Structure formats: structure tokens, C-alpha cells
Coordinates of C-alpha atoms and ligand atoms in Angstrom, one line a residue:
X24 CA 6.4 -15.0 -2.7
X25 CA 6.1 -12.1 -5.2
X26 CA 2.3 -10.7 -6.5
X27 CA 3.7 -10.8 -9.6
X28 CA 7.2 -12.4 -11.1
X29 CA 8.3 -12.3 -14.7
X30 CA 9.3 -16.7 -15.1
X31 CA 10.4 -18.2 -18.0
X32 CA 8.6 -16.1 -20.7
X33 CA 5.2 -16.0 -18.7
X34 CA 3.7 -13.4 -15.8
X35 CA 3.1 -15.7 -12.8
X36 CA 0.6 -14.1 -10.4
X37 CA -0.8 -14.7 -6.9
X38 CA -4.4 -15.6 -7.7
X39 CA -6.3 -12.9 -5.6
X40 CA -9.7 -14.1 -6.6
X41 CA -8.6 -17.3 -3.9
X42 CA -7.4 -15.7 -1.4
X43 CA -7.7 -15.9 1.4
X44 CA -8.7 -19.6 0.9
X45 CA -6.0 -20.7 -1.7
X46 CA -2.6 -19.0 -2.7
X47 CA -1.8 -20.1 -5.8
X48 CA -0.3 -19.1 -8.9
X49 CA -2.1 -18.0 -12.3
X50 CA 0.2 -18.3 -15.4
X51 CA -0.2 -15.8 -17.9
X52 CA 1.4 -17.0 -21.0
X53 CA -0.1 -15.1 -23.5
X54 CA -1.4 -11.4 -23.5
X55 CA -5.1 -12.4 -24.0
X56 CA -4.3 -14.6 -20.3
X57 CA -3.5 -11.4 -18.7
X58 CA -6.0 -9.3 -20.1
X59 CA -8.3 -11.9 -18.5
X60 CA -6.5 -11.5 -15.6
X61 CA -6.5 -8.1 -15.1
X62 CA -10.5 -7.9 -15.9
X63 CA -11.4 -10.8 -13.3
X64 CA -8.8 -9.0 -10.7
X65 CA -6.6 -12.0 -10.4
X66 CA -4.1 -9.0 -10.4
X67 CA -5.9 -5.9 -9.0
X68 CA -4.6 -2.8 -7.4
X69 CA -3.9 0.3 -9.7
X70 CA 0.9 -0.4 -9.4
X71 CA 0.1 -3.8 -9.8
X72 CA -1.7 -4.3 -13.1
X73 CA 0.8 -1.3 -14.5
X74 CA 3.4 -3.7 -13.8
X75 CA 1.7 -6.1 -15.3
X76 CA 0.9 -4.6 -18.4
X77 CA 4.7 -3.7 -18.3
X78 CA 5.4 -7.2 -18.6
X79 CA 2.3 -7.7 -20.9
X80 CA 3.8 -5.8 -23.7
X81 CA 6.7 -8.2 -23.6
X82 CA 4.5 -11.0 -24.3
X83 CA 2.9 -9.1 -27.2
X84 CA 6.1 -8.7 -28.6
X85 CA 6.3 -12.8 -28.6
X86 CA 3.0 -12.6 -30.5
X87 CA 3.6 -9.8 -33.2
X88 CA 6.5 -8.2 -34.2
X89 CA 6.2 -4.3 -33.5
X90 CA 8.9 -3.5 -36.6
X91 CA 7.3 -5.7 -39.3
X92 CA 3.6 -6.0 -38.1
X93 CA 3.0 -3.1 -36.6
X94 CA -0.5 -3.1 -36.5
X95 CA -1.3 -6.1 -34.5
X96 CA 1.2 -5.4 -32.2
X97 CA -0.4 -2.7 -31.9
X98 CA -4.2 -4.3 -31.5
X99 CA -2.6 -6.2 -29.1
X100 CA -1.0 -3.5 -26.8
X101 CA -4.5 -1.5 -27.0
X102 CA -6.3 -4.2 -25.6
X103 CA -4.3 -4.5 -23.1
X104 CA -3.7 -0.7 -22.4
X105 CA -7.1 -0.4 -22.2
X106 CA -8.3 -3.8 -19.8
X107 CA -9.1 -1.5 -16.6
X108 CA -10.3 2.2 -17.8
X109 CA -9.7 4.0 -14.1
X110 CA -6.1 3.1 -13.2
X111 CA -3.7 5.1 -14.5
X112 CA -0.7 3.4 -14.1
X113 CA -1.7 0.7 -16.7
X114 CA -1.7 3.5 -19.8
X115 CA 1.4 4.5 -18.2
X116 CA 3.1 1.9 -17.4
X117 CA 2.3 0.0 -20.7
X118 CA 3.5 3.2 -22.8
X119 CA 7.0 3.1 -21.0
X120 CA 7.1 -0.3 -22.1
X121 CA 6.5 0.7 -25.5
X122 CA 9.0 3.7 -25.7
X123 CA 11.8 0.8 -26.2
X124 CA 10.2 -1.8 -27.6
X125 CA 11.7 -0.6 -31.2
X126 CA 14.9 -1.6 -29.3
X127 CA 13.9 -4.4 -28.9
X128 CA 12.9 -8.0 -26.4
X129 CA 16.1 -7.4 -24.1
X130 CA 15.1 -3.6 -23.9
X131 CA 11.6 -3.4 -23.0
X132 CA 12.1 -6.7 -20.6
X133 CA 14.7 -4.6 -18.8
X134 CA 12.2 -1.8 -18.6
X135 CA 9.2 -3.9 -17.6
X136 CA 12.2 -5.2 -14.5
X137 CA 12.6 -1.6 -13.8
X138 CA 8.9 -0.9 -13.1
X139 CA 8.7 -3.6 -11.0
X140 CA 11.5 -2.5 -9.0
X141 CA 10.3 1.5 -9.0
X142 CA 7.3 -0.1 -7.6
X143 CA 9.0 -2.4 -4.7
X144 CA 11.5 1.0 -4.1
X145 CA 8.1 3.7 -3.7
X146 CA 6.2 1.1 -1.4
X147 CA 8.5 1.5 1.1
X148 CA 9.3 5.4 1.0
X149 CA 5.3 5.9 1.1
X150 CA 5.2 3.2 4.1
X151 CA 7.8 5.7 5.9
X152 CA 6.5 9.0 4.6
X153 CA 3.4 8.2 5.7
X154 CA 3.7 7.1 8.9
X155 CA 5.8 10.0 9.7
X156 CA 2.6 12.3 8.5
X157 CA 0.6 10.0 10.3
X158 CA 2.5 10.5 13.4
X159 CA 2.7 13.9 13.6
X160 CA -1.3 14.2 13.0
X161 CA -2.4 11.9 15.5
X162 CA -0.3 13.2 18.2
X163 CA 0.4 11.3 21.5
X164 CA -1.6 8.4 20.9
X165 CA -1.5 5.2 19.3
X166 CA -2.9 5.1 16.1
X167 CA -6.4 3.8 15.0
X168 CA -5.9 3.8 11.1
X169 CA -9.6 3.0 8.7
X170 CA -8.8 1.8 5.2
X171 CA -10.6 0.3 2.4
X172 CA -10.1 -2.2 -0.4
X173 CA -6.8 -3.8 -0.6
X174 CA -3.9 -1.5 -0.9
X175 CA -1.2 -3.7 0.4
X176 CA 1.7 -5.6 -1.6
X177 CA -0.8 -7.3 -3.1
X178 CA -2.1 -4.6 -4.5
X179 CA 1.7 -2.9 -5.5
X180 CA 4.5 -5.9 -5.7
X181 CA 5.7 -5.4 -2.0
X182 CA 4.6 -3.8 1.0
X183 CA 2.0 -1.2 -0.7
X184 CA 0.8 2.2 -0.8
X185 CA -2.1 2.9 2.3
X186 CA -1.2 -0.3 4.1
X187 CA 2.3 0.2 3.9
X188 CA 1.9 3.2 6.1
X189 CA -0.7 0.8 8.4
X190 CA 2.7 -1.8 8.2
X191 CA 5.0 1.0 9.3
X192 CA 3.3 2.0 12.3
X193 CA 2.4 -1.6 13.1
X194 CA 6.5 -2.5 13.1
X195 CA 7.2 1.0 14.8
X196 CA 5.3 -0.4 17.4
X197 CA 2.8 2.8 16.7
X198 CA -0.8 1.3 15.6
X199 CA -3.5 0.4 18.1
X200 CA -5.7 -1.2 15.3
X201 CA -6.6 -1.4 11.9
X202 CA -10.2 -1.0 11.0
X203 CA -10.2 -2.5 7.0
X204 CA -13.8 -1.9 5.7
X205 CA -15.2 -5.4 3.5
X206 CA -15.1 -3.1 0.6
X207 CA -18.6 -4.3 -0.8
X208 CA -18.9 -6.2 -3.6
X209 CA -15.6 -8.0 -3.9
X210 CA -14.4 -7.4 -0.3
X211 CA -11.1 -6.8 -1.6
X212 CA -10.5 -5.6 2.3
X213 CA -12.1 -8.8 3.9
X214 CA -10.5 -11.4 1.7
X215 CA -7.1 -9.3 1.0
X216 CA -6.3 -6.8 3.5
X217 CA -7.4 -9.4 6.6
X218 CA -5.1 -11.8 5.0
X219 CA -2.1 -9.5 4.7
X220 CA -3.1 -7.6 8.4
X221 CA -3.1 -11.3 9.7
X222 CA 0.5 -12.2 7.9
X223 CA 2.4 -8.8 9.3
X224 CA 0.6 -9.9 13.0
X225 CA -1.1 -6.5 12.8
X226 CA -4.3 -6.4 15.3
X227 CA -7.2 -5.4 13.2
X228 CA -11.2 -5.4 13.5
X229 CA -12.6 -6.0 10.0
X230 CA -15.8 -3.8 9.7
X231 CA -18.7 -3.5 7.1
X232 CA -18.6 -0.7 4.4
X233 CA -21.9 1.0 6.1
X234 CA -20.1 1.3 9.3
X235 CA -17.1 3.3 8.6
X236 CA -18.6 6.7 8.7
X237 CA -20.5 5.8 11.5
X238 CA -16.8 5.0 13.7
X239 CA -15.6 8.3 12.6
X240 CA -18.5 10.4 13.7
X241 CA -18.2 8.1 17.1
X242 CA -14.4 8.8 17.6
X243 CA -12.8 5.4 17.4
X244 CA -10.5 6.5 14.3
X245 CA -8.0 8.6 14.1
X246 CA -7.1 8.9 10.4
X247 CA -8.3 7.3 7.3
X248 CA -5.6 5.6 4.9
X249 CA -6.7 5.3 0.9
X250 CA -5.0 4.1 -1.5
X251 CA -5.9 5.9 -5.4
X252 CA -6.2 4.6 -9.0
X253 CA -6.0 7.8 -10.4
X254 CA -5.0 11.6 -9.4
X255 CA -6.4 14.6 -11.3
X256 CA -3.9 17.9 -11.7
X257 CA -6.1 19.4 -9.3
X258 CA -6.3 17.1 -6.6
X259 CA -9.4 14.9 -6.9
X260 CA -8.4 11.6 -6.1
X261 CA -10.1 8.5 -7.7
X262 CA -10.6 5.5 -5.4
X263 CA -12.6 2.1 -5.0
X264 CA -16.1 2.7 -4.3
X265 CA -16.9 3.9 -0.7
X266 CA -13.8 5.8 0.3
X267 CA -15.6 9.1 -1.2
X268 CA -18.3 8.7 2.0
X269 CA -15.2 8.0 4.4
X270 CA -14.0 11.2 2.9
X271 CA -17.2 13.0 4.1
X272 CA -17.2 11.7 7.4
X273 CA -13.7 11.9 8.1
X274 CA -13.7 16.1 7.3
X275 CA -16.9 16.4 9.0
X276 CA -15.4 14.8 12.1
X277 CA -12.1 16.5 12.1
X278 CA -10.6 13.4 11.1
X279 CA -7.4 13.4 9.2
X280 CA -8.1 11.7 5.2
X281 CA -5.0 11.0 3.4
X282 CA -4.6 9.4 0.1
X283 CA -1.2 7.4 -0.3
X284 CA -0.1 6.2 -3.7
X285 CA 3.1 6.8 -6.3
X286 CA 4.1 9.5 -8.1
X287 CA 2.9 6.7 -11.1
X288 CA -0.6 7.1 -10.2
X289 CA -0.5 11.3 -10.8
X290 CA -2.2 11.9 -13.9
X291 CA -1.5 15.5 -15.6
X292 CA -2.8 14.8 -18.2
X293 CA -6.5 14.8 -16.5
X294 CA -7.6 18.1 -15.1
X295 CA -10.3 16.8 -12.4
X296 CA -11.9 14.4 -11.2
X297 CA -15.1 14.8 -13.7
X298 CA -12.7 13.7 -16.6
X299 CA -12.0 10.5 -14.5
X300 CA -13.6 7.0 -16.5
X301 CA -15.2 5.4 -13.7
X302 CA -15.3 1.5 -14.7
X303 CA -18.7 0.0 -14.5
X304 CA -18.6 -3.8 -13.7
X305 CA -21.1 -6.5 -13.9
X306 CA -24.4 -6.3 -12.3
X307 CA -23.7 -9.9 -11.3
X308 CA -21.1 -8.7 -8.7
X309 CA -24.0 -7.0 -7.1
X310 CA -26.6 -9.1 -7.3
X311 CA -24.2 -12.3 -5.4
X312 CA -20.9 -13.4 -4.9
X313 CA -19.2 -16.3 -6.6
X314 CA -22.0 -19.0 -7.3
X315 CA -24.2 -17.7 -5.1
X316 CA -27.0 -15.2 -6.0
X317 CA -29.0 -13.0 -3.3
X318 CA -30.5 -10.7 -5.1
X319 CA -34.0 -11.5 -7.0
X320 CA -33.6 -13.6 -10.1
X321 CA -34.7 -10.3 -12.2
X322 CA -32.9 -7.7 -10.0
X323 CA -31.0 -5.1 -11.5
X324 CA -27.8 -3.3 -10.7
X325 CA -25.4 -0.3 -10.9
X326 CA -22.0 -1.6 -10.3
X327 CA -19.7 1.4 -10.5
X328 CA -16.0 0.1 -9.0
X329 CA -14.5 3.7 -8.2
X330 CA -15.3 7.2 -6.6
X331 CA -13.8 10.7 -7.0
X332 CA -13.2 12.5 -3.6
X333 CA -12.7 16.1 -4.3
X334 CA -9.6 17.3 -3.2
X335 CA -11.1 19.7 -0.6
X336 CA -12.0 16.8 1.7
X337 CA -8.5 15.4 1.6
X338 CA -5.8 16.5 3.9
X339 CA -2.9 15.3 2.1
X340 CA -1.7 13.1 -0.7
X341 CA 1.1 11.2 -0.3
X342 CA 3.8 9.6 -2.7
X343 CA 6.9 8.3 -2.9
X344 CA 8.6 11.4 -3.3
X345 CA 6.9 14.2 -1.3
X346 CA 3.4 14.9 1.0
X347 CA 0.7 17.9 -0.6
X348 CA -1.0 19.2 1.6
X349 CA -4.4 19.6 -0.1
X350 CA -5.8 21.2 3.1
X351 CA -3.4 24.0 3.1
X352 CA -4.6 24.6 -0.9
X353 CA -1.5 22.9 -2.3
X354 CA -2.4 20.4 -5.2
X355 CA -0.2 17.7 -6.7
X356 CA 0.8 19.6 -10.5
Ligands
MRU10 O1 -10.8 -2.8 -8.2 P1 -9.5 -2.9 -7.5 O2 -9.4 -3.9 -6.5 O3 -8.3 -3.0 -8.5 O4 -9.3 -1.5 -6.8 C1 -8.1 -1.2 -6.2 C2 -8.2 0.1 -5.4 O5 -9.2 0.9 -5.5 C3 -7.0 0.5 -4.6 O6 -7.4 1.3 -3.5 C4 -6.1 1.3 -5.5 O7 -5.8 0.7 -6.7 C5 -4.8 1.7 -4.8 S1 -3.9 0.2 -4.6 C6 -2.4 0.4 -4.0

């Protein structure tokens, strides 16, 4: 089963906001269904929704002709362009879409395919990449790998960007353990990355957010895997919330950080990480989960979804096509 599959004139994708409980399938139709469904994160993970929105522009072109009216097509595609602010690869991958849709349906379908594919091709030469770096870091041991939030094939189409290196060394028969954090207030890592440790028979210990530093500084990890939903020229690496303080720990400890993510997710266009938009999300997400509310009936809350760890504190970055070495000053453009 595919996170997301392009099916009779619709986007099916895996439900993430029931897993692990329930995998089932949500049924975009229209683009105003998968704008919803990138918002709620029923498809999350910065290569994910880009392919989505790939195949989102395809359903706006069922809804509005780009020739002869332009300008809702073009209402349309914004919206959806614009559904997450902090991922790059929706912008992106929405505007490849959009190069060809003047060719038209069979054009941009074929493009939105392509994506898709990229993707599924990039997962696995980051899974390999990485685990080679990873390798060569953590010298004569077997590997105790931290991550945080999902970054897994749920979060790409297959395989994924950080836990595709964690799947590498678990099938190379390299990886002690994985130590996903909860990722607070989602837990994208102990709904999502539990569920796709448990399906590749990966051991793993899931911790809480607060407690990752403090495994660093204690020497039970040996390198840190993120994922990124956005990469500045200079290095600066936007991530979900709480891999900026793994960062810190990790450089104060002499603990290899590495950010793993496609060459999709390098933004030249944006100079640092100040020029990132950092999405703010509800305050309810904060104050409970699901039905449930903890917090006082009149608390308030800062929700920000993302970080920006400065490139300084990251010892490489690596994508599908090569490893920078941000340590040794090198920066991705
Ligand atoms: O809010 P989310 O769940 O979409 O955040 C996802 C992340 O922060 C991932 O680490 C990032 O997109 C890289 S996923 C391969």
C-alpha cells in the first residue's frame, strides 16, 4: 500500500491522522479535499504533500480550465500552493506541475507520475547514502540512531528520507536501536514512526521530546537522523519543532547531526533560515489531543510546527544526490 496513489481521477491517501489505530484510505476528489487534507496532515511530510500538490494541480485542471479561465485556475492552484507555508517541496512541486499544464491533462498527469517516482527513486539513494555516512561516523559499533517526527515512507511515498537511513542500517544488520522522540503535539514519531519501526521489525525505544537531549549528553546515541521541510542557500535547515534542541545537544556532546532530505527540499531561492515562514497551528493542538482537552478551559498557546537549526550545528546534509559537509564549512548552493 502506497501513501499516496493517483486512482481513477482522485488522490487516495493513507489516513495518517488514524494511524496507528486504523489504516485506511482518504479520497481526495476535488482540490478543496486535499487542501483539507494537507492542512489536517492526513498527508504530512514536506516529499509527500509536494507530490500531492503535483497531483492536486491535475484535479484543478478538472475544475477550471487553465487556457480559457485562467484565473480560477489560478485561485485554485494558489490555494493549494499555499496550504502548508514551511515545506518547500509543495511550491515546487506544484509549479512543475504547472510548467505543462498549457499542454495539457495527459501532460501535467505524466509530470505529477514523474514526481512521484523522483520521490520513490531519492528515498532509496538517501537510505544508502546515509547509512554509508552513518557508518563511517560511528565507527565500530552498532548504531544507536535518535530521530524525530515521522520521516519514513509515510512521510515521502516509499521508504523516506531520515528513516530510510534508520531502514538501511536496520536491513544491513547495522542498528542497535532506534530512539524516535513522540514529537509533541501530534506525535507524528509515536503514532507514525513506531508504526513503520514496528512494520520493518526494527528494535526501537520510543522516548519523550524532553528526553532526547538528555540521552545525548548521557552517551546512549550515536548520531541524530532529521528529516527537513525546507533548506536555506546557506545551510540552515528547517525542521519540526524540537530537532533544533537535539541539534544543540548533539554538537555539544560530540554527537554526529545530520539532516537527510532531497535535493527537492533545497531552496535557493531563500538565503537563511530567518527568511524561513515558520507555520503556526492551532492553539488547540496544544492545549489537548483529539477530543480530549488538558490544558485549562482558558489556557493559551504558541503552537509553532517547525525550527531552524543553523547550519553550524549540523555535520552534514544529505540528499539524494551528494553529502555537504556543513562541519567542514561546505553549504548546500
Ligand atoms: O508537520 P509535519 O508532520 O508535516 O512535519 C514533517 C517534518 O517535519 C519532517 O521531518 C519533514 O517534513 C521531513 S519528512 C521526510
Amino acid at each position: 500500500m502506497q501513501t499516496i496513489v493517483w486512482n481513477d481521477d482522485a488522490v487516495d491517501l493513507i489516513d495518517q491522522t488514524k494511524l496507528p489505530h486504523e489504516l485506511t484510505v482518504f479520497r481526495a476528489a476535488t482540490v478543496a479535499e486535499l487542501i483539507d487534507a494537507i492542512k489536517r496532515l492526513v498527508v504530512r511530510g514536506a516529499p509527500a504533500i509536494g507530490v500531492a500538490g503535483g497531483y492536486g494541480v491535475v484535479l484543478a485542471m478538472g475544475e477550471a480550465d487553465p487556457i480559457t479561465d485562467p484565473d480560477a485556475f489560478a485561485r485554485l492552484t494558489d490555494r493549494l500552493r499555499n496550504a502548508r507555508p514551511t515545506a518547500v517541496n509543495l511550491a515546487v512541486r506544484v509549479d512543475e506541475v504547472l510548467a505543462v499544464a498549457g499542454e495539457g491533462r495527459e501532460a501535467a498527469l505524466a509530470t505529477a507520475h514523474r514526481i512521484k517516482d523522483d520521490e520513490i527513486r531519492s528515498s532509496t539513494a538517501m537510505g544508502e547514502r546515509g547509512a554509508d555516512l552513518v557508518v563511517s561516523l560511528v565507527e565500530g559499533r552498532s548504531v544507536r540512531a535518535m530521530t524525530i517526527c515521522n520521516t519514513g515512507g509515510l512521510a515521502t511515498v516509499d521508504r523516506g528520507t531520515a528513516l530510510a537511513v534508520i531502514q538501511t542500517l536496520h536491513e544491513r544488520g547495522d542498528l542497535e536501536i532506534a530512539y524516535p522522540l513522540e514529537t509533541r503535539p501530534l506525535l507524528q514519531g509515536a503514532r507514525l514512526t513506531t508504526w513503520e519501526l514496528g512494520r520493518m521489525g526494527a528494535p526501537y525505544r520510543l522516548v519523550v521530546d524532553s528526553a532526547g537531549p538528555a540521552l545525548i549528553s548521557r552517551g546512549l546515541v550515536d548520531v541524530v537522523v532529521a528529516g527537513a521541510d525546507r533548506i536555506a542557500s546557506n545551510g540552515d535547515v528547517a525542521n519540526k519543532i524540537g530537532t533544533y534542541s537535539l541539534a544543540l545537544a548533539a554538537h555539544r556532546s560530540g554527537v554526529p547531526f545530520l539532516i537527510v532530505a532531497p535535493e527537492s527540499t533545497v531552496d535557493g531561492t531563500t538565503a537563511t533560515g530567518a527568511d524561513i515562514d515558520i507555520e503556526l497551528r492551532a492553539e488547540a493542538e496544544v492545549t489537548g489531543f483529539g477530543e480530549v482537552r488538558f490544558a485549562p478551559a482558558d489556557a493559551t498557546a504558541l503552537n509553532p510546527a517547525f525550527d531552524v537549526t543553523p547550519a553550524e550545528l549540523i555535520t552534514a546534509i544529505v540528499t539524494d544526490q551528494r553529502v555537504v559537509r556543513c562541519q567542514d564549512g561546505e553549504r548546500p548552493e
